[in-house]
Tab-separated table of C-alpha atoms in Angstrom:
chain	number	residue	atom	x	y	z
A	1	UNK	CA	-7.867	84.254	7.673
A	2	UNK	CA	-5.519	85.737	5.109
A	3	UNK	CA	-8.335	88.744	4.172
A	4	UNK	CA	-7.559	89.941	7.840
A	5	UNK	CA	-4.719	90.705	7.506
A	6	UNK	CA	-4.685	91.945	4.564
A	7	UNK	CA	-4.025	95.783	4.832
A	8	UNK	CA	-0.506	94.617	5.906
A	9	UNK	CA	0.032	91.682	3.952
A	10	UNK	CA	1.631	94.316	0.827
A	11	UNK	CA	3.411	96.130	4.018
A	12	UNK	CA	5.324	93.209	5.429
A	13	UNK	CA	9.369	94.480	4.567
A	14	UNK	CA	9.751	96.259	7.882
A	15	UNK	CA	12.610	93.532	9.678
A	16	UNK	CA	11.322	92.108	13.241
A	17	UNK	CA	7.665	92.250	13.084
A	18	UNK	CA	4.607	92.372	11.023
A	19	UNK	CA	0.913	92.814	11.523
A	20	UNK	CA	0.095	88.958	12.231
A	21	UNK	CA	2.905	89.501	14.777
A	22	UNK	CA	1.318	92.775	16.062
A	23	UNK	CA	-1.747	91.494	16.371
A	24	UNK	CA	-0.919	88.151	18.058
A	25	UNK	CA	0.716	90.723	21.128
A	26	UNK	CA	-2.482	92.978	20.709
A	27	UNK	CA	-4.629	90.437	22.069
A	28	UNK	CA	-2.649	89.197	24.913
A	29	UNK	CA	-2.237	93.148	26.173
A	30	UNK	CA	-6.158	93.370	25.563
A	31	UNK	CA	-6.716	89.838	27.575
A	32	UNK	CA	-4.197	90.744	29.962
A	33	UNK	CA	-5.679	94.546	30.762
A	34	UNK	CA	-8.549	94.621	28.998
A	35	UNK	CA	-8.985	96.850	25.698
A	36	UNK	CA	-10.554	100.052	27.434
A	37	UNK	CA	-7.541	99.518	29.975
A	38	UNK	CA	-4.536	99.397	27.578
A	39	UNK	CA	-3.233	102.040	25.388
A	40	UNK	CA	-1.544	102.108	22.261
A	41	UNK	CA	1.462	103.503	24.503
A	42	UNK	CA	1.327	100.090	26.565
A	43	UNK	CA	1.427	98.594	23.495
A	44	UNK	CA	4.369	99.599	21.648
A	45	UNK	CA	6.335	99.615	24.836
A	46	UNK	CA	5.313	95.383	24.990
A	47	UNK	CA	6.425	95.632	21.788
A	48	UNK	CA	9.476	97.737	21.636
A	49	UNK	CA	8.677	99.432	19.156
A	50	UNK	CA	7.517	102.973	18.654
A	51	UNK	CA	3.369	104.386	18.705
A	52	UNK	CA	4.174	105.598	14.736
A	53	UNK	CA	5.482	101.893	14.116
A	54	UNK	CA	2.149	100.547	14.927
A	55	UNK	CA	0.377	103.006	13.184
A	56	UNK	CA	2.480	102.230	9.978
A	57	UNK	CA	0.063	98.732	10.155
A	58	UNK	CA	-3.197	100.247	11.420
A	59	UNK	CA	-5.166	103.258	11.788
A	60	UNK	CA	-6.603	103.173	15.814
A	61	UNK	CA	-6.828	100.856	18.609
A	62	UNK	CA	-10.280	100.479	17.413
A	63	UNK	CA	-8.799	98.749	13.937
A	64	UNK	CA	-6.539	96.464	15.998
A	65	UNK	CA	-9.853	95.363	18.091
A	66	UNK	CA	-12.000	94.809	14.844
A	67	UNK	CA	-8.850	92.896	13.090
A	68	UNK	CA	-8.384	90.722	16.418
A	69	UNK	CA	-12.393	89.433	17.097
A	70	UNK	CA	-12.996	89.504	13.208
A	71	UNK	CA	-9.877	86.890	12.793
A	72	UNK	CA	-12.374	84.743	15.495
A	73	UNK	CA	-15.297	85.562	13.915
A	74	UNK	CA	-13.948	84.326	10.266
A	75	UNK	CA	-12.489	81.356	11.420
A	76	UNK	CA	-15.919	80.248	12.969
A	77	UNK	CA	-18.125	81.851	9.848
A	78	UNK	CA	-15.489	79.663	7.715
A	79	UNK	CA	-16.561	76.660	9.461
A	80	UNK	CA	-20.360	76.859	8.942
A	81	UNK	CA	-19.276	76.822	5.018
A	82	UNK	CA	-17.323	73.830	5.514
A	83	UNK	CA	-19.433	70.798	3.340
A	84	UNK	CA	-19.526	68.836	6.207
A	85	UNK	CA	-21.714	71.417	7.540
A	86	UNK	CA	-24.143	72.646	4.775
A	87	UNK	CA	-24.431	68.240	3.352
A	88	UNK	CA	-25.699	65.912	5.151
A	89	UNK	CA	-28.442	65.107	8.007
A	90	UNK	CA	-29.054	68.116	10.291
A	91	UNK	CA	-27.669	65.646	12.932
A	92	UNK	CA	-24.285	65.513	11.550
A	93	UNK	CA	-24.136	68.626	10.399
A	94	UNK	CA	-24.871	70.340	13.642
A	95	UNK	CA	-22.010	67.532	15.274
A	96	UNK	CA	-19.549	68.786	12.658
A	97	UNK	CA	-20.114	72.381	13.557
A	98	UNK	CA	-19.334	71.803	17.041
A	99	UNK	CA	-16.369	69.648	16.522
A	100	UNK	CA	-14.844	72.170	14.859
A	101	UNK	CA	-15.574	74.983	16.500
A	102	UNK	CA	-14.103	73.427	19.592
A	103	UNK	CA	-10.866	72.852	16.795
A	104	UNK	CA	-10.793	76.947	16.149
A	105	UNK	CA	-11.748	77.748	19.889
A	106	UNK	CA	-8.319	75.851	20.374
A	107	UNK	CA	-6.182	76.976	17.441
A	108	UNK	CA	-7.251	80.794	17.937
A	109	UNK	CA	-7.421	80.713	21.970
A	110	UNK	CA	-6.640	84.391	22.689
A	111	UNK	CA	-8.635	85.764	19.669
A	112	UNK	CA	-11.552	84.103	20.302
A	113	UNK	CA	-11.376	84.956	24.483
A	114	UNK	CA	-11.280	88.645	23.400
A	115	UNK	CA	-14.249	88.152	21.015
A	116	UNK	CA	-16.007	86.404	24.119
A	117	UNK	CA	-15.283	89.105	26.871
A	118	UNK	CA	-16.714	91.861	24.287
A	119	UNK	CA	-20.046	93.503	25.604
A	120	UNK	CA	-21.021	96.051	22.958
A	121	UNK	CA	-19.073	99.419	24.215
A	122	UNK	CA	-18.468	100.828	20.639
A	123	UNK	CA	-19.794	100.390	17.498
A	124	UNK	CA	-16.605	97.960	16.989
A	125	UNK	CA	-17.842	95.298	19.837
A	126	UNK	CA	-21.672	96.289	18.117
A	127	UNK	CA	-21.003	94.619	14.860
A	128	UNK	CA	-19.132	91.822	16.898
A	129	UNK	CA	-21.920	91.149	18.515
A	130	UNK	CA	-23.957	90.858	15.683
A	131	UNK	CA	-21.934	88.891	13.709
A	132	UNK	CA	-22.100	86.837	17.309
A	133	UNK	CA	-25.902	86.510	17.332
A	134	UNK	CA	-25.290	85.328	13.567
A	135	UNK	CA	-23.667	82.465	14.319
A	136	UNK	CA	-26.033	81.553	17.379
A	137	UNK	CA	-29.010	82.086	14.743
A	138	UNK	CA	-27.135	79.290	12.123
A	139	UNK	CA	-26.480	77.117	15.319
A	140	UNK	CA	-29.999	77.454	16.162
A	141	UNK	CA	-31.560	76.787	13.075
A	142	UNK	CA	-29.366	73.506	12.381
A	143	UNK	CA	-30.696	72.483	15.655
A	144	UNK	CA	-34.419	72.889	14.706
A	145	UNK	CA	-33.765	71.185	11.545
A	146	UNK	CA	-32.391	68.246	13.300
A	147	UNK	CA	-35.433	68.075	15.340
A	148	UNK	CA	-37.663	68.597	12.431
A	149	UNK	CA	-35.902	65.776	10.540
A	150	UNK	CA	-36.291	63.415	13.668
A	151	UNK	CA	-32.053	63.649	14.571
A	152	UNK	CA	-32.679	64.870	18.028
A	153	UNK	CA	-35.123	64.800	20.669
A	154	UNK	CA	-38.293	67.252	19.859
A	155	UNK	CA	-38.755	68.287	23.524
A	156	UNK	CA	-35.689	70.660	23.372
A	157	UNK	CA	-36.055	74.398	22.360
A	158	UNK	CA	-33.745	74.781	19.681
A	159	UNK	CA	-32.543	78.630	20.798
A	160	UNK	CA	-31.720	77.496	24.151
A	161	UNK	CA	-30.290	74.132	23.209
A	162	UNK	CA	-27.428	75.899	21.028
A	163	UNK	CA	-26.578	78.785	23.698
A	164	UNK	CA	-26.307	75.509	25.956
A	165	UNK	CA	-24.181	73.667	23.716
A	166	UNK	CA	-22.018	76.973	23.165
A	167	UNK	CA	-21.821	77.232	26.449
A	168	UNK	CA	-19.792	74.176	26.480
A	169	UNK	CA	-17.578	75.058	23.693
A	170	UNK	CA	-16.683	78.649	25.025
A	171	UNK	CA	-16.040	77.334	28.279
A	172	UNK	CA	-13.118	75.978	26.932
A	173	UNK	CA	-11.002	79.504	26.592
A	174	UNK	CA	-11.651	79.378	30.523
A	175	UNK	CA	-9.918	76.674	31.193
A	176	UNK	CA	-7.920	75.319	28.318
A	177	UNK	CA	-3.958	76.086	28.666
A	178	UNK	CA	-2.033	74.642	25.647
A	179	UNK	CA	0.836	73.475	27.480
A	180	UNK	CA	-1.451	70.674	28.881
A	181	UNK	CA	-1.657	67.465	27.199
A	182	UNK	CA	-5.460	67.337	26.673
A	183	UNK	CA	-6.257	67.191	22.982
A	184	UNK	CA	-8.781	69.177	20.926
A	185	UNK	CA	-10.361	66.711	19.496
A	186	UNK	CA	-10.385	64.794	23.320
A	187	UNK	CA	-12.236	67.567	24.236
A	188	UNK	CA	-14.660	67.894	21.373
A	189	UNK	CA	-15.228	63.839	21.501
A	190	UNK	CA	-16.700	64.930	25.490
A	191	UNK	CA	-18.674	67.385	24.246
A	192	UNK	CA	-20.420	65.420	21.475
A	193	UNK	CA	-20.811	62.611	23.817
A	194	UNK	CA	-22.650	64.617	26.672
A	195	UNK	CA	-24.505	66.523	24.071
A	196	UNK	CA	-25.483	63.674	21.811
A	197	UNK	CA	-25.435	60.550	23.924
A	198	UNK	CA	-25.717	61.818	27.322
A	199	UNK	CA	-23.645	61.135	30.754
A	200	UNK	CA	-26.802	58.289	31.921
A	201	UNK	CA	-25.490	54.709	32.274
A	202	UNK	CA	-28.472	52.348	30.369
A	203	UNK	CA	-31.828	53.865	29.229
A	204	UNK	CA	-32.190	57.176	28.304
A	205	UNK	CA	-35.355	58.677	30.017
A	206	UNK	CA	-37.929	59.129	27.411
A	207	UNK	CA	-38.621	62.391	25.898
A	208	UNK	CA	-41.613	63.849	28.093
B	1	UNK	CA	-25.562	84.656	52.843
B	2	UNK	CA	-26.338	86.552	56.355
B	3	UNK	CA	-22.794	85.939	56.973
B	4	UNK	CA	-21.191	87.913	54.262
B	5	UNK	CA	-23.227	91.218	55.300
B	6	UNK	CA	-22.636	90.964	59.108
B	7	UNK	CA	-20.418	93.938	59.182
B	8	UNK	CA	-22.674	96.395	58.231
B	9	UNK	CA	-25.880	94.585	60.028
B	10	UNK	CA	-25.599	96.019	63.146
B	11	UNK	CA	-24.913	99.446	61.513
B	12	UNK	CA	-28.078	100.090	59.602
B	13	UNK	CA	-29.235	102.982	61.120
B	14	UNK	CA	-28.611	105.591	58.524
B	15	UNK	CA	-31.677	106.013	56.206
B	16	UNK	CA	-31.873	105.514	52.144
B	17	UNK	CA	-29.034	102.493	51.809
B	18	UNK	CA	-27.335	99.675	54.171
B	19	UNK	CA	-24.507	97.413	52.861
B	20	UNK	CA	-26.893	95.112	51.133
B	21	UNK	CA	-27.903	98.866	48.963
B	22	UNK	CA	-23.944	99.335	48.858
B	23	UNK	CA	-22.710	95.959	47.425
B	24	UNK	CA	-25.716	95.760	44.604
B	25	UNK	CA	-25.080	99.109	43.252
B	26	UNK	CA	-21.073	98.132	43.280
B	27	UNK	CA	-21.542	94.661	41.911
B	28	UNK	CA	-23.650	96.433	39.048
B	29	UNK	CA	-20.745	99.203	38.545
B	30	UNK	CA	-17.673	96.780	38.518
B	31	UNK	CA	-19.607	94.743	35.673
B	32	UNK	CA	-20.168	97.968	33.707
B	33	UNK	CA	-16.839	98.766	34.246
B	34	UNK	CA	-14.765	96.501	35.508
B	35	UNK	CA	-13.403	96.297	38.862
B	36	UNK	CA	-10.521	98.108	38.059
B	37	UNK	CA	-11.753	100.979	35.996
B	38	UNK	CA	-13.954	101.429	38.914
B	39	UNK	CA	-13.001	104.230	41.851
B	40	UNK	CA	-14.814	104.198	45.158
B	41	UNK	CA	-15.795	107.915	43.756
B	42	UNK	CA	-17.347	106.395	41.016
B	43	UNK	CA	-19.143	104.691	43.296
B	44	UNK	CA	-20.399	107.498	45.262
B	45	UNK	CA	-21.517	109.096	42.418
B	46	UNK	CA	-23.432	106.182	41.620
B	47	UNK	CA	-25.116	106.184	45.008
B	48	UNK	CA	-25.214	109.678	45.574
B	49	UNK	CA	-23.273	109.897	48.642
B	50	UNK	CA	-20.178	110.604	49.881
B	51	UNK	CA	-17.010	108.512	49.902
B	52	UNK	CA	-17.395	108.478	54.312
B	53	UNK	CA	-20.440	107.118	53.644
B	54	UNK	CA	-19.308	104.202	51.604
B	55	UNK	CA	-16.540	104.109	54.257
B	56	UNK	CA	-18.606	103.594	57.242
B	57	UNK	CA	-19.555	100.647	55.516
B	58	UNK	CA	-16.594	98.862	54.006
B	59	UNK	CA	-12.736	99.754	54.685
B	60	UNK	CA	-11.731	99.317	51.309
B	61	UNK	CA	-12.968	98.731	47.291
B	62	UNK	CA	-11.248	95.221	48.124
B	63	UNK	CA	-13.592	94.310	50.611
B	64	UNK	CA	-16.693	95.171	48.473
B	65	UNK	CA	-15.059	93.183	45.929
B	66	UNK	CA	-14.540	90.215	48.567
B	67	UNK	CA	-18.329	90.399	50.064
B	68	UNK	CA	-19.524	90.519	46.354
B	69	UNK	CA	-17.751	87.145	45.092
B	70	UNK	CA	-18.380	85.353	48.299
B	71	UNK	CA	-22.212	85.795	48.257
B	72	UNK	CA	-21.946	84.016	45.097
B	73	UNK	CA	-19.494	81.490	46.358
B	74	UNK	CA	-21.144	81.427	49.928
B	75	UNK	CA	-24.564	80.482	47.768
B	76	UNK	CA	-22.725	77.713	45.376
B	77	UNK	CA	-21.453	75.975	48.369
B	78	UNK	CA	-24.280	75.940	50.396
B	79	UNK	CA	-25.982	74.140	47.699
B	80	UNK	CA	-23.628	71.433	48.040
B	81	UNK	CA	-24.543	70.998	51.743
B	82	UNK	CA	-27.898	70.507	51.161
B	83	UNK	CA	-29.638	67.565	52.427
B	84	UNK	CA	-29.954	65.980	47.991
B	85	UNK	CA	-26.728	67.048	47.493
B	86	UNK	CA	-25.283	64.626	50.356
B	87	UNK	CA	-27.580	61.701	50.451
B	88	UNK	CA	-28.481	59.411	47.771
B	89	UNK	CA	-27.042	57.610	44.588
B	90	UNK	CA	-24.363	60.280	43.185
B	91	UNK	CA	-26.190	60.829	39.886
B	92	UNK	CA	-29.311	61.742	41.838
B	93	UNK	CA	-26.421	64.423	44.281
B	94	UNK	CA	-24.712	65.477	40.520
B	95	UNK	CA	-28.373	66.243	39.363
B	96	UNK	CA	-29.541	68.209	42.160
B	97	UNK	CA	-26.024	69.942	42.387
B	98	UNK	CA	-26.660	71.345	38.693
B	99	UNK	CA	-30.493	72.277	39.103
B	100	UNK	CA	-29.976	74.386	42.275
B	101	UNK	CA	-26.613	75.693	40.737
B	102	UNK	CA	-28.822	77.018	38.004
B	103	UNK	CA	-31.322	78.889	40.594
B	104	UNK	CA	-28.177	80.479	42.678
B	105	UNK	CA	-26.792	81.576	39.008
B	106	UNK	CA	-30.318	83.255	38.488
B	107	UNK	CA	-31.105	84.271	41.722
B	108	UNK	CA	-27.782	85.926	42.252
B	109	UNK	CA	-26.426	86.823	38.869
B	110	UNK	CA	-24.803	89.782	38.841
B	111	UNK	CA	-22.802	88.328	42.060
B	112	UNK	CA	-21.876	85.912	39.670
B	113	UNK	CA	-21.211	87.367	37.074
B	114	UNK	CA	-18.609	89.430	38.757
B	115	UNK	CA	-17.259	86.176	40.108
B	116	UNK	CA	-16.738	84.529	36.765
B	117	UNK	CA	-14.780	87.611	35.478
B	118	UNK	CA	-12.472	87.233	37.625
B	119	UNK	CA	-8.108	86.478	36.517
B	120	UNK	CA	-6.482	86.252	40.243
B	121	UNK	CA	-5.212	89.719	39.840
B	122	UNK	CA	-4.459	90.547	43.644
B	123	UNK	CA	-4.870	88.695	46.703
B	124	UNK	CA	-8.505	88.483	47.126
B	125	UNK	CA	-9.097	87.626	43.547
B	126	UNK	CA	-6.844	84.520	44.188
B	127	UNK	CA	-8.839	83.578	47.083
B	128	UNK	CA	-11.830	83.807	45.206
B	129	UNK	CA	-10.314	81.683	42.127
B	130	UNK	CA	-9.688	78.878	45.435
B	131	UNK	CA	-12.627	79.008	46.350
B	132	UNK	CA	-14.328	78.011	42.560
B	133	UNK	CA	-11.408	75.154	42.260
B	134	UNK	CA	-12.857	73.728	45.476
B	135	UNK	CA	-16.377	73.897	44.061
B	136	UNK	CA	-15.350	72.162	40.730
B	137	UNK	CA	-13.614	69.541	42.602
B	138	UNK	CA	-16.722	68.610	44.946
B	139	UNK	CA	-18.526	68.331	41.570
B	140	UNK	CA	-15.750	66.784	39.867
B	141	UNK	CA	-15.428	64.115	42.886
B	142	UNK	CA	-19.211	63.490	41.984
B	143	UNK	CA	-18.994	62.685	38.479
B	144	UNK	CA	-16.170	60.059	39.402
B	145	UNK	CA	-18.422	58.463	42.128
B	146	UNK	CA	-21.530	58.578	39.824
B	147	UNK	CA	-19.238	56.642	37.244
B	148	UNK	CA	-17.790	54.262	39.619
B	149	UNK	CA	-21.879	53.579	41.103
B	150	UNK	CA	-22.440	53.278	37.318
B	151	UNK	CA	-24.877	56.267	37.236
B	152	UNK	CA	-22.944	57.672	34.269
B	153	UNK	CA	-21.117	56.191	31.192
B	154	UNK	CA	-17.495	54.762	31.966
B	155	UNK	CA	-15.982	56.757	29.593
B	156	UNK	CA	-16.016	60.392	30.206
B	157	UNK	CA	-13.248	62.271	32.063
B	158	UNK	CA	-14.644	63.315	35.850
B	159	UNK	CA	-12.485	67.079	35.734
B	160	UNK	CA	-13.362	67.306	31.979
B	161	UNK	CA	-16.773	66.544	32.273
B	162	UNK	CA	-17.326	68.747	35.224
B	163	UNK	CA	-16.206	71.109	33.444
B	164	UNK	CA	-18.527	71.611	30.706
B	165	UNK	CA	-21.135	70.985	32.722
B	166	UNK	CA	-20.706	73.878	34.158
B	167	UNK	CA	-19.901	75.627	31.129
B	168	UNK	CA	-23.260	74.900	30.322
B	169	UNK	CA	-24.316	76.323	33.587
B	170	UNK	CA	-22.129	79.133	33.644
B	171	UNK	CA	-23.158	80.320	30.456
B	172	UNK	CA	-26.283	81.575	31.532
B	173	UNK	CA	-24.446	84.845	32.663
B	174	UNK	CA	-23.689	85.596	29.014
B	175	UNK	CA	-27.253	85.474	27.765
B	176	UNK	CA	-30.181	85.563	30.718
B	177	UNK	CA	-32.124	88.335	30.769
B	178	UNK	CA	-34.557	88.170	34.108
B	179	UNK	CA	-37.179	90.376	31.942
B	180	UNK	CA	-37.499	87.630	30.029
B	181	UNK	CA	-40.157	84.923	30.375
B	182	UNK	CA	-37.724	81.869	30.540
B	183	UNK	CA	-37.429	80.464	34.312
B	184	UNK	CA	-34.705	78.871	36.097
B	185	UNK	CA	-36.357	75.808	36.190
B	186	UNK	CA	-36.980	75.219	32.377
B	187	UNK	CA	-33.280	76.202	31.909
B	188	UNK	CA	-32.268	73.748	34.513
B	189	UNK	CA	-34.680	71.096	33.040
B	190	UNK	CA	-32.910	71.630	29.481
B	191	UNK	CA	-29.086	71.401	30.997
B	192	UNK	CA	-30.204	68.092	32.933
B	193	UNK	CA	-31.658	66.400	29.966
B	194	UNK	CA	-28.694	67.292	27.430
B	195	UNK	CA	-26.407	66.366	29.923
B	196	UNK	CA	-27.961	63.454	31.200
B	197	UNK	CA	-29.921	61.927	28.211
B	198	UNK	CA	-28.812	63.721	25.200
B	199	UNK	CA	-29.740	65.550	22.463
B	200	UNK	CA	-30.494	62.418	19.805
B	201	UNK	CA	-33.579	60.776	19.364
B	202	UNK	CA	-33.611	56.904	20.044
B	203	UNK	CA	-30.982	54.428	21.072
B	204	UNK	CA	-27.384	55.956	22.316
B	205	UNK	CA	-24.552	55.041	20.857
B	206	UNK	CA	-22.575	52.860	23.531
B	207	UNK	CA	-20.114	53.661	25.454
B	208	UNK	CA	-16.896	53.040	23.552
């Protein structure tokens, strides 16, 4: 995460905020308003501080938008690099991706709901996207594995079984609010459980 | 769904669009552009008439915004008056609920899509945000009466488990393309056998 912020990292002596700070209020304007709806006006007045203070850390609006998703986007990447996820059965593997991608959903809430509510406007939300569809494609590809290796059930397609499972996961930054007492892990023992095991009391219907 | 376009039923006389016209070319505008960034000029524009024309339809942008998120909502909750989703064991109700949530989603998806981007910004926003906590707590109340039937495993949280069910469901919106040659049934078939049976191959692990 630290290679995000790293254009401001050597910048950090100004007293009272830095670009970690400015980007943690970036994303809640963004959230809040959207990013086409807030200016860099709106946000130094959130921030109290002045349009040439913000540009001291980056260049555009555009930077603070590829910092903020790419800070979602590396935490999730970082994950699929994780041994847990590249040793093992296909089966656990896949499990460990999705346990922990519930984990960053959690730790990086607002980052990853702006990453989610992107829809390819600029060539900014473009490479989002693709770095999106990246992630799907790994997801996808442990999924066929695990079928191929006998880990999960072969009558499943494998591109629609991880958009499914995802859909799970990101369903969380619709709901989740941090104050509550519900755990991640709680949350990503559900998910495994439904997605692994199944709701069904007894028998699980054969595969067809 | 008759009932959300009985304003502008008896009205239809003028040639080239009626309000069903009006509210799919909005629906499709405010998802380009959000409700917000969207001006009932923009909307004109769109149609190619005049803001009196839109007017002689709807009295507001706020109404056009109500009639679009309750044709979705009108739709969810008439599944959950249908005859399968009242009668029988609640796992066979939760089951149905999901499939013919799936076909509303597809049938009606840019309706819902609006729906889901919704943050209870003004008043009719908060109605419609209501209205979906009401849905997820006839489908939450489901889940709790399939577990205490012992349809489903004893050890799942009802709200929780609701919950990603439908963020299963939901996430269709992000990624269905109706061009595409995948139908609402096999996507409804895959959410009811992860959900229900699970994703591994042989014996479940029991319920802890």
């Amino acid at each position: 995460m630290e290679g995000n912020t790293g254009r401001g990292s050597g910048r950090r002596g100004r007293p009272g905020y830095d670009l970690g700070t400015l980007l943690d209020v970036a994303v809640r304007v963004f959230n809040e308003r959207g990013y086409e709806g807030t200016s860099m006006e709106d946000l130094a007045q959130r921030l109290g501080i002045t349009k040439s203070a913000i540009y001291y850390h980056v260049s555009s609006k555009d930077e603070l938008l590829r910092l903020s998703v790419n800070r979602a986007l590396d935490a999730l990447f970082a994950v699929t690099e994780e041994k847990a996820s590249t040793t093992g059965s296909a089966l656990d593997r896949l499990e460990h991706v999705l346990r922990r991608s519930v984990s960053v959903l959690v730790a990086e809430l607002p980052f990853v709901t702006l990453l989610l509510r992107i829809r390819g406007n600029t060539r900014i939300e473009r490479q989002a996207l693709a770095r999106r569809r990246e992630f799907d494609r790994i997801v996808s590809d442990l999924v066929k594995q695990a079928e191929s290796e006998g880990g999960i059930r072969p009558d499943v397609d494998p591109a629609l079984t991880s958009r499914l499972l995802f859909g799970m996961v990101n369903s969380i930054n619709e709901w989740y609010r941090p104050s509550r007492s519900l755990q991640s892990t709680e949350i990503a023992d559900a998910i495994i459980t439904i997605a692994f095991d199944g709701l069904r009391n007894g028998p699980a219907r054969e595969p067809s």
